[in-house]
Short mmCIF file of C-alpha atoms in Angstrom, two decimals:
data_model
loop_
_atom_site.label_atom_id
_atom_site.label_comp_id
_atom_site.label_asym_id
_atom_site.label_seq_id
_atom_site.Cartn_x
_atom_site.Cartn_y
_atom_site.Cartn_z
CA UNK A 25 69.24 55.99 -56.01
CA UNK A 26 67.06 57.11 -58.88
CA UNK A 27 64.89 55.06 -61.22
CA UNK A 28 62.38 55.50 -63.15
CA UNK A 29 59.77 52.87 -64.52
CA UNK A 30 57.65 53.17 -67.38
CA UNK A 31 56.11 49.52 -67.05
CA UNK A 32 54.30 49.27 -70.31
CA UNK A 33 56.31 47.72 -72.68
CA UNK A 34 54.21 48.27 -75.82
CA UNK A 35 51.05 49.91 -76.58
CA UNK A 36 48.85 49.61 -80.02
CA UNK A 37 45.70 51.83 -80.55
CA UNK A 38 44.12 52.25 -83.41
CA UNK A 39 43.56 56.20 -84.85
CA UNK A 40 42.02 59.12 -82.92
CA UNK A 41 41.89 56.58 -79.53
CA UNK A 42 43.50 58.59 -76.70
CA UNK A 43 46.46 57.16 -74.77
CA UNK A 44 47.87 57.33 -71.97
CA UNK A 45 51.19 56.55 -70.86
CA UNK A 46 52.32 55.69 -67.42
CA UNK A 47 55.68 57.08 -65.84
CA UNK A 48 56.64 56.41 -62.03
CA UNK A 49 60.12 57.62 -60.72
CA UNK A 50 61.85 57.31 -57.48
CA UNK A 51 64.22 59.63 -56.03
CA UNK A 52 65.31 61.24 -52.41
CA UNK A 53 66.00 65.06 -53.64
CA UNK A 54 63.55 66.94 -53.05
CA UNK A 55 64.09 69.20 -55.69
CA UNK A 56 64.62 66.92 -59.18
CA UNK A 57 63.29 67.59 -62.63
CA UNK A 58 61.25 65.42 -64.74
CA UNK A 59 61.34 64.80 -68.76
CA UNK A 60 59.35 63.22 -71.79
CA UNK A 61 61.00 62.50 -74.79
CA UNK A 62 59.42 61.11 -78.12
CA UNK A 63 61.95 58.83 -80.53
CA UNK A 64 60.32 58.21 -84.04
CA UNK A 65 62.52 55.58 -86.20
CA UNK A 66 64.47 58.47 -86.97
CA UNK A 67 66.45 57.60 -84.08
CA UNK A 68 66.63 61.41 -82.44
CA UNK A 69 65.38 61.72 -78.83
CA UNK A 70 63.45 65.08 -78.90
CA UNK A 71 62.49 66.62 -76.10
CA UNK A 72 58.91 66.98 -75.35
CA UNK A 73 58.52 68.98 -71.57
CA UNK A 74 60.21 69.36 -68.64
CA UNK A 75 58.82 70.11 -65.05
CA UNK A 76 60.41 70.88 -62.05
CA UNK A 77 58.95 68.86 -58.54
CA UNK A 78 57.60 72.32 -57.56
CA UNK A 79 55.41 72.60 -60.38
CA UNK A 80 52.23 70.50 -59.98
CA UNK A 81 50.40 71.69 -62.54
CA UNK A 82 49.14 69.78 -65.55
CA UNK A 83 50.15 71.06 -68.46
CA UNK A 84 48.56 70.76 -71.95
CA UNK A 85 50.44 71.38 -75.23
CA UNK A 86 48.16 70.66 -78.05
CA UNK A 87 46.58 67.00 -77.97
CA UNK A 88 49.50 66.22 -75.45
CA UNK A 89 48.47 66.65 -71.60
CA UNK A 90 51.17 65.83 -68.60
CA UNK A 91 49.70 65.01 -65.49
CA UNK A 92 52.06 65.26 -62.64
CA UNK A 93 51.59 63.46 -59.17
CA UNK A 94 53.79 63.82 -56.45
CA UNK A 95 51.87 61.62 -53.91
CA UNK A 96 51.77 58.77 -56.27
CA UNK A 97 54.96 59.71 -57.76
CA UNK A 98 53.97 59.55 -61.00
CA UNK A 99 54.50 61.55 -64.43
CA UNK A 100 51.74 60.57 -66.91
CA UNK A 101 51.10 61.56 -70.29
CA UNK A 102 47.92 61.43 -72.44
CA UNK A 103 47.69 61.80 -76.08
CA UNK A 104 44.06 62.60 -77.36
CA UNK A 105 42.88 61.93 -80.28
CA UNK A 106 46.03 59.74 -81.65
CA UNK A 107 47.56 60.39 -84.88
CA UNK A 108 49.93 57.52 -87.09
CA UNK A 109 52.72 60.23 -86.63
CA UNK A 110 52.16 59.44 -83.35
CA UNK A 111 54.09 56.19 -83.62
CA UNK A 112 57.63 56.40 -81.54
CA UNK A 113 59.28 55.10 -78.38
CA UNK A 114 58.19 57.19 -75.59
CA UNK A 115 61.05 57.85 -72.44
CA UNK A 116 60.39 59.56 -68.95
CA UNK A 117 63.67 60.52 -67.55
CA UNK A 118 64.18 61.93 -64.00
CA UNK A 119 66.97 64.76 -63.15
CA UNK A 120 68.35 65.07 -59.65
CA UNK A 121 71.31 63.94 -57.97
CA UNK A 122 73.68 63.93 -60.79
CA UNK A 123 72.60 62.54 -64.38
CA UNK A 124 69.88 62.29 -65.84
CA UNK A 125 67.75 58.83 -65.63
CA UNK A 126 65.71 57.31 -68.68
CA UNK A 127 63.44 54.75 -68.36
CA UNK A 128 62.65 51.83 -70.41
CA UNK A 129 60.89 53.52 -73.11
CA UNK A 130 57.64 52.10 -74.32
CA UNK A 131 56.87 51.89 -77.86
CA UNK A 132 53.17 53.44 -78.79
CA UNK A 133 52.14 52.16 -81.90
CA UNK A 134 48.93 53.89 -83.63
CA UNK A 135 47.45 52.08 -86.11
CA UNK A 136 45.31 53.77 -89.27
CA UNK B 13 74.21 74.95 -87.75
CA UNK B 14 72.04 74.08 -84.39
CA UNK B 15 71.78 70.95 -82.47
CA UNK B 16 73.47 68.16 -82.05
CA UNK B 17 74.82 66.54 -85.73
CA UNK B 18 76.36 63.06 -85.50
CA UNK B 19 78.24 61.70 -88.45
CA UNK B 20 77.74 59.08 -90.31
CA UNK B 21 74.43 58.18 -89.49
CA UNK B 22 75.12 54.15 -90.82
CA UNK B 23 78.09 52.34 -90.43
CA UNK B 24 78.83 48.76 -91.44
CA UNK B 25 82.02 47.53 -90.40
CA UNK B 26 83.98 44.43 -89.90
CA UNK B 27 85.53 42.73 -86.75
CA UNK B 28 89.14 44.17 -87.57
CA UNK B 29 88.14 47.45 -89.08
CA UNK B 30 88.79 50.69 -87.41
CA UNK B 31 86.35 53.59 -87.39
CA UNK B 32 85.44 56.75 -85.51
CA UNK B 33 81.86 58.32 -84.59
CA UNK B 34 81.67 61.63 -84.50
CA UNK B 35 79.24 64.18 -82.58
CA UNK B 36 78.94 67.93 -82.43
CA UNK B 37 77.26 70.13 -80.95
CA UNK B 38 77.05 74.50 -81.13
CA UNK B 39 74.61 75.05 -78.43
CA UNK B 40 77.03 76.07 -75.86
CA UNK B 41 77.00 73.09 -73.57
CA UNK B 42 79.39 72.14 -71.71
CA UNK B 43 78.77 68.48 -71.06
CA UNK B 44 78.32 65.29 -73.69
CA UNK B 45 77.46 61.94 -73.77
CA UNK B 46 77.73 58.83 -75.32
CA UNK B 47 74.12 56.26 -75.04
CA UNK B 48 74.20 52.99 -76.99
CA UNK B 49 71.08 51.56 -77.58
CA UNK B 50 70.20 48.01 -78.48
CA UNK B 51 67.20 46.40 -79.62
CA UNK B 52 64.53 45.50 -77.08
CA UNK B 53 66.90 47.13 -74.30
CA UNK B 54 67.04 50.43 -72.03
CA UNK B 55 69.52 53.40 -73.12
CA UNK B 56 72.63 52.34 -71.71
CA UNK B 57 75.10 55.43 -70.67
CA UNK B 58 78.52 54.83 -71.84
CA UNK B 59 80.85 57.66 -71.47
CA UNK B 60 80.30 61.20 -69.78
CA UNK B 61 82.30 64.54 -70.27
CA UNK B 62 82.21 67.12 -68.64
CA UNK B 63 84.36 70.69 -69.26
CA UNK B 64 86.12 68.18 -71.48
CA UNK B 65 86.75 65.93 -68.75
CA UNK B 66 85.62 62.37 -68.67
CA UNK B 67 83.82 62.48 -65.50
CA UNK B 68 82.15 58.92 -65.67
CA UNK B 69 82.98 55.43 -68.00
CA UNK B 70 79.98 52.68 -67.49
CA UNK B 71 82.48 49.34 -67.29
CA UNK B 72 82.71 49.83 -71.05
CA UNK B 73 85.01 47.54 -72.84
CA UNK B 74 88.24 49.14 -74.26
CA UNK B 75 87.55 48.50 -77.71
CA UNK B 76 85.63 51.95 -77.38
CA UNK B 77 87.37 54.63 -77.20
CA UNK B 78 86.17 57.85 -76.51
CA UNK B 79 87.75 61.13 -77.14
CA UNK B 80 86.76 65.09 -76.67
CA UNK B 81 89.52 67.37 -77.81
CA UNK B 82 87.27 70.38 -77.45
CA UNK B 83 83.69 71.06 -75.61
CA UNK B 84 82.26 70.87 -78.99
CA UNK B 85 83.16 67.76 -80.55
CA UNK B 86 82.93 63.84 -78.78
CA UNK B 87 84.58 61.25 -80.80
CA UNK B 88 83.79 57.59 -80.24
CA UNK B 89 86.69 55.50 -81.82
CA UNK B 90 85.60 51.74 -82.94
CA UNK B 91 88.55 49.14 -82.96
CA UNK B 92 88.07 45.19 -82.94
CA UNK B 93 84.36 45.49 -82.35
CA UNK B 94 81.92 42.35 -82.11
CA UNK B 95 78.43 41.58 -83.22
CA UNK B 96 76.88 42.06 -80.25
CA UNK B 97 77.72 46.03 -80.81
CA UNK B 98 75.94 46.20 -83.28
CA UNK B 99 73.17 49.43 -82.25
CA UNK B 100 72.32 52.83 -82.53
CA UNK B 101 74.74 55.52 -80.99
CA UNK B 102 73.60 58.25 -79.86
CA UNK B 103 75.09 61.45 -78.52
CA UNK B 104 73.91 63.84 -76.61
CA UNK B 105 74.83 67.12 -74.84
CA UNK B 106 73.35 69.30 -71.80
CA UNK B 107 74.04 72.41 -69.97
CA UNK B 108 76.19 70.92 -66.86
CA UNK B 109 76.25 67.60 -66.34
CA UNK B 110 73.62 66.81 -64.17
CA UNK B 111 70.74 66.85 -66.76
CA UNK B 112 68.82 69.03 -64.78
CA UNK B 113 67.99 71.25 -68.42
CA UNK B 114 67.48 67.94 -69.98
CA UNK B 115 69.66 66.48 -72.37
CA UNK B 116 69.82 67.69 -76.39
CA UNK B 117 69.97 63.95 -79.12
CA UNK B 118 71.88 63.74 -81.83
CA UNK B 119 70.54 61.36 -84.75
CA UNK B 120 72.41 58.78 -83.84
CA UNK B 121 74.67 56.46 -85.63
CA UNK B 122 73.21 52.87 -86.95
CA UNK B 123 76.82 50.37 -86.74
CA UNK B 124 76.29 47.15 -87.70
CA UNK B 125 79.14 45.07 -87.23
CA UNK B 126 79.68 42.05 -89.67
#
């Protein structure tokens, strides 16, 4: 079965503080893909990256860095230098068998 | 128009009212999704389609109804609903239906049941 744990419920920092949240998945397929997506109070889920479990390289896209682990199983992501816009629920979601798995979201809050 | 547009995005409605949600979507995909999402909880996957078909239904109760008369538009019909649905709906739609090219969100709809 697939899961997918993001075990930080909520996280506050205060401006231009980097953070980093933690993502750790479980799955048996060997090839599976692996997701971000940022929700603001807007409500939309919009997709940040995707990487495939082939693909070990850390990505950067701006102040937001993805740092992929297969030994640990883990798909972390850093935000540098946080911003108030910055302020959403934050889901990792795992693709393999057959849907596509969210986690449990955790809600960054940046503070001014 | 792109993406994924869900109307309306707030609903208020009472235990005996009827209402529909609607989604739609003109990227092409061929699967869509239903997620409702409660306060302080996980997304919780209610209805899948696939080609049209309804390939998966989470032991949702029957006063949801879903409908997809085309690969482009999901309907959630409301009937006899309860508090306790009160939440944010949210569809969503993806090329096949195993999310491997991630899933594109809707707004979501904000029903608040009275």
């Amino acid at each position: 079965a697939q899961k997918v744990t993001q075990a930080q419920t909520e996280i506050s920092v205060v401006e231009k503080e980097d953070v980093t949240l933690d993502c750790v998945y479980e799955t048996r397929d060997t090839t599976y893909y692996l997701f971000w997506y940022k929700q603001p109070p807007s409500g939309e889920l919009v997709f940040l990256i995707r990487r495939n479990s082939f693909d070990e390289q850390n990505e950067i896209s701006g102040r937001y860095s993805w740092n992929f682990q297969k030994s640990t199983s883990s798909f972390n992501f850093t935000i540098t230098a946080s911003q108030v816009v910055d302020s959403a629920v934050y889901f990792c979601a795992l693709a393999g068998g057959n849907k596509l798995v969210f986690g449990a979201g955790t809600i960054l809050r940046v503070k001014s | 128009e792109t993406g994924v547009t869900q109307t309306p995005r707030h609903l208020v409605m009472g235990m005996t009212n009827k209402k529909s949600l609607k989604c739609e979507q003109h990227l092409g995909h061929n699967a869509m999704y239903w997620y409702k999402q409660s306060a302080k909880k996980p997304l919780e996957l209610m209805f899948v389609y696939s080609l049209e078909e309804r390939v998966e239904n989470n032991s949702v109760p029957s006063r949801f109804s879903p409908e997809c008369p085309n690969s482009s538009h999901l309907f959630l019909h409301l009937h006899t609903l309860q508090p306790e649905d009160s939440a944010l709906y949210l569809c969503a739609s993806s090329e096949g239906d195993r999310g491997l090219y991630g899933y594109t969100f809707g707004s979501g709809t904000r029903l608040t049941v009275v």
